[in-house]
PDB file of C-alpha atoms and ligand atoms in Angstrom:
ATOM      1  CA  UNK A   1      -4.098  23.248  -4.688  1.00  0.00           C
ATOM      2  CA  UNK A   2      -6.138  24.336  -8.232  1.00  0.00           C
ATOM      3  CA  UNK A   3      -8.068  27.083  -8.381  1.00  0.00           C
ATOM      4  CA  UNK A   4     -11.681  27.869  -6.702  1.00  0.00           C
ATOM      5  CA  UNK A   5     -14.124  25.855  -8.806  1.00  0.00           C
ATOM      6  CA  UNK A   6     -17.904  26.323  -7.811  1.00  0.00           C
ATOM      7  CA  UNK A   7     -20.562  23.620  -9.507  1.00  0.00           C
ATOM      8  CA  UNK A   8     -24.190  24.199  -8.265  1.00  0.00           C
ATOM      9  CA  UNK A   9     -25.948  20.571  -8.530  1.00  0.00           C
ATOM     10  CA  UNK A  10     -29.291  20.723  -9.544  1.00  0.00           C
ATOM     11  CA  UNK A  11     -30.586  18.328  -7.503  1.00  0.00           C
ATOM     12  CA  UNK A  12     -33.080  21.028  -5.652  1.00  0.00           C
ATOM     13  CA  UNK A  13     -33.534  22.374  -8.652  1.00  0.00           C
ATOM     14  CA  UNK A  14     -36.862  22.728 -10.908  1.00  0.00           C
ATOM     15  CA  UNK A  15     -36.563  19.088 -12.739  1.00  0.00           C
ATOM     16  CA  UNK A  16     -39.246  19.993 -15.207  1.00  0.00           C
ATOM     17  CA  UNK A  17     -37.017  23.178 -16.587  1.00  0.00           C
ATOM     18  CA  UNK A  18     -33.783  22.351 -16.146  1.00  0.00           C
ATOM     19  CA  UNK A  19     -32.271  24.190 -19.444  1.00  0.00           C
ATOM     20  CA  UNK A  20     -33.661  27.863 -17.349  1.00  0.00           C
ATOM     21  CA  UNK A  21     -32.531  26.144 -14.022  1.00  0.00           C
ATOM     22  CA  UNK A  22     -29.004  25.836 -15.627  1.00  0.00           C
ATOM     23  CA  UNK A  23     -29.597  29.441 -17.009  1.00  0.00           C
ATOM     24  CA  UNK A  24     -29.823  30.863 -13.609  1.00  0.00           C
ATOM     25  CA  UNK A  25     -26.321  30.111 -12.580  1.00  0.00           C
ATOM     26  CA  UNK A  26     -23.982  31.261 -15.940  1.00  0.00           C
ATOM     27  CA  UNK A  27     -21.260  32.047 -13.099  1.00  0.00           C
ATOM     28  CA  UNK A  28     -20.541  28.488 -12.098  1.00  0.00           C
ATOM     29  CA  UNK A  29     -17.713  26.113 -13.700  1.00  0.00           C
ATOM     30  CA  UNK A  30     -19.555  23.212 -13.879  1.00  0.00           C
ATOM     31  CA  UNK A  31     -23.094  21.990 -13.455  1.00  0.00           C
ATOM     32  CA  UNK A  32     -23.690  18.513 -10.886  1.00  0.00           C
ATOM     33  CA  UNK A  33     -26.041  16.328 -12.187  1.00  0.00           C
ATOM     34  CA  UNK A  34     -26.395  13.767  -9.477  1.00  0.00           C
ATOM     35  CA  UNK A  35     -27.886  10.259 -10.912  1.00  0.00           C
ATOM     36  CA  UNK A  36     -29.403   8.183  -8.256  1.00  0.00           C
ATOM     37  CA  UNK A  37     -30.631   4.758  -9.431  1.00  0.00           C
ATOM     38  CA  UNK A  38     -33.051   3.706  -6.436  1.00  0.00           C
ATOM     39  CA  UNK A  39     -29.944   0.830  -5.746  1.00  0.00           C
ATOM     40  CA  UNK A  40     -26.865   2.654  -4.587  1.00  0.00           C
ATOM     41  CA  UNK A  41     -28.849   5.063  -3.160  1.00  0.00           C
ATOM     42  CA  UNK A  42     -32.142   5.402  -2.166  1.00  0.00           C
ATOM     43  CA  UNK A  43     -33.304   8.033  -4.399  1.00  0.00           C
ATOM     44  CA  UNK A  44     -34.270   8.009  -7.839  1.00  0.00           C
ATOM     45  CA  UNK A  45     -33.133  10.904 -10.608  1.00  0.00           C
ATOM     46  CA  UNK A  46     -32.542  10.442 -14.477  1.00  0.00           C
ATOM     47  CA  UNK A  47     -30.722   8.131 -16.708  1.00  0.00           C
ATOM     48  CA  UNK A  48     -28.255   8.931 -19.434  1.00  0.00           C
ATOM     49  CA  UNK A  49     -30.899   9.884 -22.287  1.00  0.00           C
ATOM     50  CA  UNK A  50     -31.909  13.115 -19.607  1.00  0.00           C
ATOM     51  CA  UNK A  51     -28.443  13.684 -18.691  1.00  0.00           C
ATOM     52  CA  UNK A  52     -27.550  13.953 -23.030  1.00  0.00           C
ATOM     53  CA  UNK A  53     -30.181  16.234 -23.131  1.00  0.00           C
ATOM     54  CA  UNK A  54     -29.220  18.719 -20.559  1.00  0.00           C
ATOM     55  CA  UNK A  55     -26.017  18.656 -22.208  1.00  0.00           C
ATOM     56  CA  UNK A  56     -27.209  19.872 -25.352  1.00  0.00           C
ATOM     57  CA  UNK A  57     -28.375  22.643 -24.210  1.00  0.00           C
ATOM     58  CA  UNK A  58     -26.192  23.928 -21.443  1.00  0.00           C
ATOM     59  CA  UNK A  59     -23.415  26.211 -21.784  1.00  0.00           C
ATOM     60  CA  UNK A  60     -21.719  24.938 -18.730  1.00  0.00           C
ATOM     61  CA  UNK A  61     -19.855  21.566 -19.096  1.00  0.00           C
ATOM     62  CA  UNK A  62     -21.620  18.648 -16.728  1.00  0.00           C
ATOM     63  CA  UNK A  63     -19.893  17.123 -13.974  1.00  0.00           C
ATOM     64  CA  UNK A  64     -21.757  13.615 -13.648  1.00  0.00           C
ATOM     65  CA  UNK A  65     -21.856  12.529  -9.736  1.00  0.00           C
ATOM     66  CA  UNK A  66     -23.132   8.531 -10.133  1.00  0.00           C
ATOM     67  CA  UNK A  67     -24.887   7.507  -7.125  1.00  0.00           C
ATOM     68  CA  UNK A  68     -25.228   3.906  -9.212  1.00  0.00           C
ATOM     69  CA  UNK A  69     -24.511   0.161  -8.732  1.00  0.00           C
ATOM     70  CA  UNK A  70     -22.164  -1.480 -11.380  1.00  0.00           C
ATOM     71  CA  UNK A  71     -20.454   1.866 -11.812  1.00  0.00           C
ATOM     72  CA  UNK A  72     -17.886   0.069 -14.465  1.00  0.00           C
ATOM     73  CA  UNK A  73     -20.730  -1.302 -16.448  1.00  0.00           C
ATOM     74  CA  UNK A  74     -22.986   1.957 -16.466  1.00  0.00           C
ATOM     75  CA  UNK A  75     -20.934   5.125 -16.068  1.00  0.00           C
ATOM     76  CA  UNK A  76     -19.228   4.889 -19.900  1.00  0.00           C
ATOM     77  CA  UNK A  77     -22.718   6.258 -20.894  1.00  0.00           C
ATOM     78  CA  UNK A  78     -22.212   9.487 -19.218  1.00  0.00           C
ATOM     79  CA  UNK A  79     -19.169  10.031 -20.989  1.00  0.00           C
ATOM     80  CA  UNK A  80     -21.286   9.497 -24.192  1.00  0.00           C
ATOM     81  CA  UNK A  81     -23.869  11.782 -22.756  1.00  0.00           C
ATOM     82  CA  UNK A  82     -21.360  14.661 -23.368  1.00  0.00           C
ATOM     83  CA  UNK A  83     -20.519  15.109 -19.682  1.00  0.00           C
ATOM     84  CA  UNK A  84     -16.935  16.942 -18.993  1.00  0.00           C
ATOM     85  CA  UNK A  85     -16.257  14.902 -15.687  1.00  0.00           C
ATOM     86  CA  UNK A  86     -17.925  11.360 -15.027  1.00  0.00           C
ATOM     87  CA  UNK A  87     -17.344  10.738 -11.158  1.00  0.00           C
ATOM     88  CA  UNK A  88     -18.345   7.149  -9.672  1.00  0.00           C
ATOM     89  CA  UNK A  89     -18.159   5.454  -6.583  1.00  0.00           C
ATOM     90  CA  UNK A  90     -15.592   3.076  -5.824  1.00  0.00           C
ATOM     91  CA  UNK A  91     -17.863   1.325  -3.156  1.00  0.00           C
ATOM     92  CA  UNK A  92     -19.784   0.322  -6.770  1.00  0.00           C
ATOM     93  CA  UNK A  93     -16.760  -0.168  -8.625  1.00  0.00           C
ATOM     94  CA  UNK A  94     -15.168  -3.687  -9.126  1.00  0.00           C
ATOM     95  CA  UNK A  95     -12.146  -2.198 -11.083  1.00  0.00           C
ATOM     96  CA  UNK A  96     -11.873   1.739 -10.262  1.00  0.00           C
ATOM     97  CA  UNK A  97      -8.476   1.932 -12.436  1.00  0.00           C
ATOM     98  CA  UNK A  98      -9.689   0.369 -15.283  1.00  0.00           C
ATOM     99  CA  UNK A  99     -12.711   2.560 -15.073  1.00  0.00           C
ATOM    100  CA  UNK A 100     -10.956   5.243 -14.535  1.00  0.00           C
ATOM    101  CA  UNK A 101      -8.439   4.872 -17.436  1.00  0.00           C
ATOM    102  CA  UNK A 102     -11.794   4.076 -20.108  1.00  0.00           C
ATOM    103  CA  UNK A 103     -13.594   7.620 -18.457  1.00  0.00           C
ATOM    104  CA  UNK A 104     -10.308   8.884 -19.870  1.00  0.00           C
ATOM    105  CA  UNK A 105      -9.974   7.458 -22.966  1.00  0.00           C
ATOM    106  CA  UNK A 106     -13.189   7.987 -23.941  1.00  0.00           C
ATOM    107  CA  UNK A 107     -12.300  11.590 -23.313  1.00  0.00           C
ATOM    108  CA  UNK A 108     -13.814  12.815 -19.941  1.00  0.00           C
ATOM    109  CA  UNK A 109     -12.314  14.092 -16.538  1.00  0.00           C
ATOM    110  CA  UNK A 110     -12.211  10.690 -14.444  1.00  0.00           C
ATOM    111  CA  UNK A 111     -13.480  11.066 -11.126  1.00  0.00           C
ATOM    112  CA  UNK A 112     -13.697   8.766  -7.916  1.00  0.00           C
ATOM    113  CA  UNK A 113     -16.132   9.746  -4.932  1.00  0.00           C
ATOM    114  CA  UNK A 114     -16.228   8.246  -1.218  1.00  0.00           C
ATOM    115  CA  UNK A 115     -19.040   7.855   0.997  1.00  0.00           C
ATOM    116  CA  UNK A 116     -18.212   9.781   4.248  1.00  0.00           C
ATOM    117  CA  UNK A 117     -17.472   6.093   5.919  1.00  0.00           C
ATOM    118  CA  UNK A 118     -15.391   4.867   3.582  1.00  0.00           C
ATOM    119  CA  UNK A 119     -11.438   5.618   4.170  1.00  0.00           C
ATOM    120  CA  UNK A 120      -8.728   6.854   1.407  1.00  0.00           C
ATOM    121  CA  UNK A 121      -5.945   5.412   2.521  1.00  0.00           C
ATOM    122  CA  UNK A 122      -6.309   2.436   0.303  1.00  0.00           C
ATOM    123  CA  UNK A 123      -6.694   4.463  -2.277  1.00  0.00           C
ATOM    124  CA  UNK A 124      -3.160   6.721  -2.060  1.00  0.00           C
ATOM    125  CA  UNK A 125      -1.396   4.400  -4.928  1.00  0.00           C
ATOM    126  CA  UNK A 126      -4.902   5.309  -7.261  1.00  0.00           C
ATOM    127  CA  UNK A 127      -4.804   9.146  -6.938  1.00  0.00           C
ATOM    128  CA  UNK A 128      -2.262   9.983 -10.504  1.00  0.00           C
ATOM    129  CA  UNK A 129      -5.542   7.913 -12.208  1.00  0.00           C
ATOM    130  CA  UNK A 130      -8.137  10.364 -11.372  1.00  0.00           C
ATOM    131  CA  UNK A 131      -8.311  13.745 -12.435  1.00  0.00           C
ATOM    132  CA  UNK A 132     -10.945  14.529  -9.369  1.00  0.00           C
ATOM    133  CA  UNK A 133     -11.379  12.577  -5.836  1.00  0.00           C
ATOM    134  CA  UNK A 134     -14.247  13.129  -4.472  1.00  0.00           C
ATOM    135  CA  UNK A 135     -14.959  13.227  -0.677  1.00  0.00           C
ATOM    136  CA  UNK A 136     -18.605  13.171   0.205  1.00  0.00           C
ATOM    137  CA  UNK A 137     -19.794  15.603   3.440  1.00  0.00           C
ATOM    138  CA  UNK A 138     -23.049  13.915   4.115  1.00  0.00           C
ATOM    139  CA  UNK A 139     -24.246  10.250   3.041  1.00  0.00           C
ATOM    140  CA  UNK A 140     -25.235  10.716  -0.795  1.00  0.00           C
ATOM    141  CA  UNK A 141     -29.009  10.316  -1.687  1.00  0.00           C
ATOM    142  CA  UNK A 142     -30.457  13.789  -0.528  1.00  0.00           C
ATOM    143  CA  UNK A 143     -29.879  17.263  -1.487  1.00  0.00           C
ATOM    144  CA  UNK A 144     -30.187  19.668   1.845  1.00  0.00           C
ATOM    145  CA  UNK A 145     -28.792  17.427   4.108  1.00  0.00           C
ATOM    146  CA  UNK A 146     -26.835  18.831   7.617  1.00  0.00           C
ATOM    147  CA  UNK A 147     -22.542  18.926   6.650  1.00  0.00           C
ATOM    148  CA  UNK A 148     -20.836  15.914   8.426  1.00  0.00           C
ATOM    149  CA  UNK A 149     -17.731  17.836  10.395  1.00  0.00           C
ATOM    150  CA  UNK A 150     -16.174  14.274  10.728  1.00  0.00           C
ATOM    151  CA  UNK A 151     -15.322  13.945   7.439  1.00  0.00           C
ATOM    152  CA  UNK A 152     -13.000  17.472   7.385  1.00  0.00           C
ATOM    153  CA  UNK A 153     -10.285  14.987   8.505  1.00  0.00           C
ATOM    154  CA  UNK A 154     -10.545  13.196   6.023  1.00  0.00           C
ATOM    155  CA  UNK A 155     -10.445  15.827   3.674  1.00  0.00           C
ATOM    156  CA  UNK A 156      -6.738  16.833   4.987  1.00  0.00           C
ATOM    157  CA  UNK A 157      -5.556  13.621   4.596  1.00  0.00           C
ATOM    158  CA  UNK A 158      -6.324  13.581   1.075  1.00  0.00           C
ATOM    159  CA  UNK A 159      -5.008  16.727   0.303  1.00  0.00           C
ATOM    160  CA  UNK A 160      -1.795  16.038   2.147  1.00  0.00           C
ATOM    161  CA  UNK A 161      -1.879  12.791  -0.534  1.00  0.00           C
ATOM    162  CA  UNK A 162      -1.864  14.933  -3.316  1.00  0.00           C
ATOM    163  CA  UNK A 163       0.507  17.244  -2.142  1.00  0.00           C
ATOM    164  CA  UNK A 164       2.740  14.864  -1.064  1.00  0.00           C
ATOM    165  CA  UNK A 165       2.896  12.717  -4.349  1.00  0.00           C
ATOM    166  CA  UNK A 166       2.501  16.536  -6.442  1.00  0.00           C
ATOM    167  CA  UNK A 167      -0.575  15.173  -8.119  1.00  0.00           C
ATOM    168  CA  UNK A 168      -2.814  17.705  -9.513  1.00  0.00           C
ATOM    169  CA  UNK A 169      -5.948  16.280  -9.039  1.00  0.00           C
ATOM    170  CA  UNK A 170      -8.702  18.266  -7.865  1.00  0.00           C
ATOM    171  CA  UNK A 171     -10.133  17.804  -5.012  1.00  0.00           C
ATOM    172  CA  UNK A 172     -13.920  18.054  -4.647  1.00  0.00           C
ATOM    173  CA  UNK A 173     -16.363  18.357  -1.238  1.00  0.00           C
ATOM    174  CA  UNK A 174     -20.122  17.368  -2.135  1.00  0.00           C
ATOM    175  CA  UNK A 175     -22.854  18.032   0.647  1.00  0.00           C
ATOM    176  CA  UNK A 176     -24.506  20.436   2.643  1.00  0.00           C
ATOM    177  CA  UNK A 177     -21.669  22.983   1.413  1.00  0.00           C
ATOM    178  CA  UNK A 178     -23.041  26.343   2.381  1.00  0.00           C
ATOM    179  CA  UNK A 179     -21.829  30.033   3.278  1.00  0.00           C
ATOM    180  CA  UNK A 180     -21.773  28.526   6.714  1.00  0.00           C
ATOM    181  CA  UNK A 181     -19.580  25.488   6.026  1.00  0.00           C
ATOM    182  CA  UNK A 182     -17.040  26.245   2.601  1.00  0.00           C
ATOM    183  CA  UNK A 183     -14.212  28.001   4.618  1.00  0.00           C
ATOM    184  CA  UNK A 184     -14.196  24.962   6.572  1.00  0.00           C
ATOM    185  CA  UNK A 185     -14.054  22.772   3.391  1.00  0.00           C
ATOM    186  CA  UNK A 186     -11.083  25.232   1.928  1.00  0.00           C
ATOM    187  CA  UNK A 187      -9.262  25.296   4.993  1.00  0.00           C
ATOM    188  CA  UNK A 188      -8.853  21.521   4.930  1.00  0.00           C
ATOM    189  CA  UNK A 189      -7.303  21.637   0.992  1.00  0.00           C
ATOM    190  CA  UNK A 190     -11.113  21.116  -1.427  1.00  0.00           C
ATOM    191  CA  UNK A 191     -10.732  23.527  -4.279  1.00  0.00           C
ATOM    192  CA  UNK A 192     -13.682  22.021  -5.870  1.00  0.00           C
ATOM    193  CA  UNK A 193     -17.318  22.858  -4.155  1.00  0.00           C
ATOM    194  CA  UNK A 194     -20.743  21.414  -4.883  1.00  0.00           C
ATOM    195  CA  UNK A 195     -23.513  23.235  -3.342  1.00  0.00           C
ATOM    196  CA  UNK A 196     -26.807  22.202  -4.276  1.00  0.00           C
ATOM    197  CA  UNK A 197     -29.503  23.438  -1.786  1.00  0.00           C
ATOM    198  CA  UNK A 198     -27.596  26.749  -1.008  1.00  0.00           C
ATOM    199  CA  UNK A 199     -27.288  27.939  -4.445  1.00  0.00           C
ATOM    200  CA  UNK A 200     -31.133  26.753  -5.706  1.00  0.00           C
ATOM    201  CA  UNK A 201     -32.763  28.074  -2.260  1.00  0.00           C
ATOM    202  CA  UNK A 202     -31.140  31.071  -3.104  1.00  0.00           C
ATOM    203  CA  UNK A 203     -33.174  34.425  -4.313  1.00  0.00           C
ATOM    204  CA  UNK A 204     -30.354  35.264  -6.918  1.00  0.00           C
ATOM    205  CA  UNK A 205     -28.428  31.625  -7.758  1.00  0.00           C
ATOM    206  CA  UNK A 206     -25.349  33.198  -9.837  1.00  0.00           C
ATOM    207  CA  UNK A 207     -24.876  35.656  -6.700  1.00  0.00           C
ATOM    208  CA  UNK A 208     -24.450  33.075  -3.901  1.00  0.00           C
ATOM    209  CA  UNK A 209     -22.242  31.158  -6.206  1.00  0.00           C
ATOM    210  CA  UNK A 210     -19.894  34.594  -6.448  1.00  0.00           C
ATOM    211  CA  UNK A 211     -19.871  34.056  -2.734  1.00  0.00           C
ATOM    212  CA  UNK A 212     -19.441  31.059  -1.912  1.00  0.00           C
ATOM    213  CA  UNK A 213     -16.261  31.366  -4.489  1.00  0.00           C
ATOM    214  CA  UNK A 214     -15.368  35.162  -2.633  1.00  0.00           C
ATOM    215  CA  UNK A 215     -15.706  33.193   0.603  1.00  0.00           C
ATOM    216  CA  UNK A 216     -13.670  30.044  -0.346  1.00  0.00           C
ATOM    217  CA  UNK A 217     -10.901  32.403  -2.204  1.00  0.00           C
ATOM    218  CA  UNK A 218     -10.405  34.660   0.817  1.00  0.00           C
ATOM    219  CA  UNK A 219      -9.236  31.264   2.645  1.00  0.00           C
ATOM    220  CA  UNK A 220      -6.658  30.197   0.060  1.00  0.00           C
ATOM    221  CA  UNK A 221      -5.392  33.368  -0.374  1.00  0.00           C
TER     222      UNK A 221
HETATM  223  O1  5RP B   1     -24.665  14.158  -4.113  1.00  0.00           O
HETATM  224  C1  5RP B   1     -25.535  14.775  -3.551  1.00  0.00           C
HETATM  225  C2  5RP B   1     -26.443  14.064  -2.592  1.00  0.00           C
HETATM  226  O2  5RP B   1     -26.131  12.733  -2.571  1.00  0.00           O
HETATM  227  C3  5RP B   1     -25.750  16.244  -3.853  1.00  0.00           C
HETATM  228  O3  5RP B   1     -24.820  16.648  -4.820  1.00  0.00           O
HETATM  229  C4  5RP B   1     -25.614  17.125  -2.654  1.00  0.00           C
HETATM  230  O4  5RP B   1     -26.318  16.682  -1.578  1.00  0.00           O
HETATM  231  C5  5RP B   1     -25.929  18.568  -3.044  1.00  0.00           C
HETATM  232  O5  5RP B   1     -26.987  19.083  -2.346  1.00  0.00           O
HETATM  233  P1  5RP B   1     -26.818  19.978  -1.010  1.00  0.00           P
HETATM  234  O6  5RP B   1     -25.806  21.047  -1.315  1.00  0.00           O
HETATM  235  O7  5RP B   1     -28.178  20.485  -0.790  1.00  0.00           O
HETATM  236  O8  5RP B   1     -26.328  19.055   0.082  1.00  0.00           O
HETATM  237 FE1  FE2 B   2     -23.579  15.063  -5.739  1.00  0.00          FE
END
């Protein structure tokens, strides 16, 4: 398992000042932009030309969650954005390894995320193409929605995957993550946490993200 990675999304965040938004969380390793074209989901956020210009001014590298239809033919933008880590859905993907492998080549962490219904045991023989699997804990197209428990299966499966082939891909849990629900998430093998409504809701951001990490550390140790 990699180490405890904590990336606020900023879905519940202030839209109209996202630089201070991102400003208010200098503790976190990545920042989750979640894109949500209306289609895949049915929510609407920003496009690639907001995404490039959060990136110029954070300090934290992006980690790009598409929530869009014809992932192969729209996500390569996000790796031109500047994001770090370009995840997309393989329910919108007609060709996740060649997707994968151009996220790669064009220099980005590739990432692949599943919808809480959708298995990953298809998907075993994919893992040493991604650099992040991602396994969504509530159906994707709201931030503060309730954690699905149903998918914490799922989530040891996967990480009995990786172990078992000695992949290092990460291993990332997006939804309703909370101080009430990331032991849960660490006990089944995520070492990568999105928490969206727990960290913006909260008085002092950059503090709950210190303890969500203290409280997801404390399990792997
Ligand atoms: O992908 C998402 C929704 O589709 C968000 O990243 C996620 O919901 C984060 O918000 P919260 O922590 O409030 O659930
Ligand atoms: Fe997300």
């Amino acid at each position: 398992m990699g180490h405890i990675q904590i990336t606020p999304s900023i879905l519940n965040s202030d839209f109209a000042r996202l630089g201070e938004e991102v400003a208010r969380i200098p503790g976190a390793d990545w920042v989750h932009v979640d894109v949500m074209d209306n289609h895949f989901v049915p929510n609407l956020t920003f496009g690639p030309t907001m995404v490039e210009a959060l990136a110029r001014v954070s300090p934290i590298p992006l980690d790009a969650h598409l929530m869009i239809e014809d992932a192969d033919r729209n996500a390569p933008a996000y790796v031109e954005a500047g994001c770090g880590s370009v995840t997309f859905h393989v329910e919108a993907a007609k060709a996740p390894v060649r997707l994968a492998r151009e996220i790669r080549a064009a220099g980005a962490r590739a990432s692949m995320a599943l919808k809480p219904a959708t298995p990953i045991e298809p998907y075993e023989d994919l893992l040493p193409e991604l650099d992040m699997l991602l396994i969504m804990t509530v159906e994707p197209g709201f931030g503060g929605q309730k954690f699905l428990d149903l998918c914490l299966p799922k989530i040891r499966r996967a990480r009995a995957m990786l172990d078992k082939h000695g992949i290092e891909t990460w291993l990332q849990v997006d939804g309703g993550v909370s101080l009430e629900t990331i032991e849960r998430c660490a006990e089944a093998g995520a070492d990568v946490f999105v928490a969206g409504s727990a960290v913006y809701s909260a008085e002092d951001p950059d503090k709950m993200v210190a303890a969500l990490r203290d409280k997801a550390a404390a399990v792997q140790a």
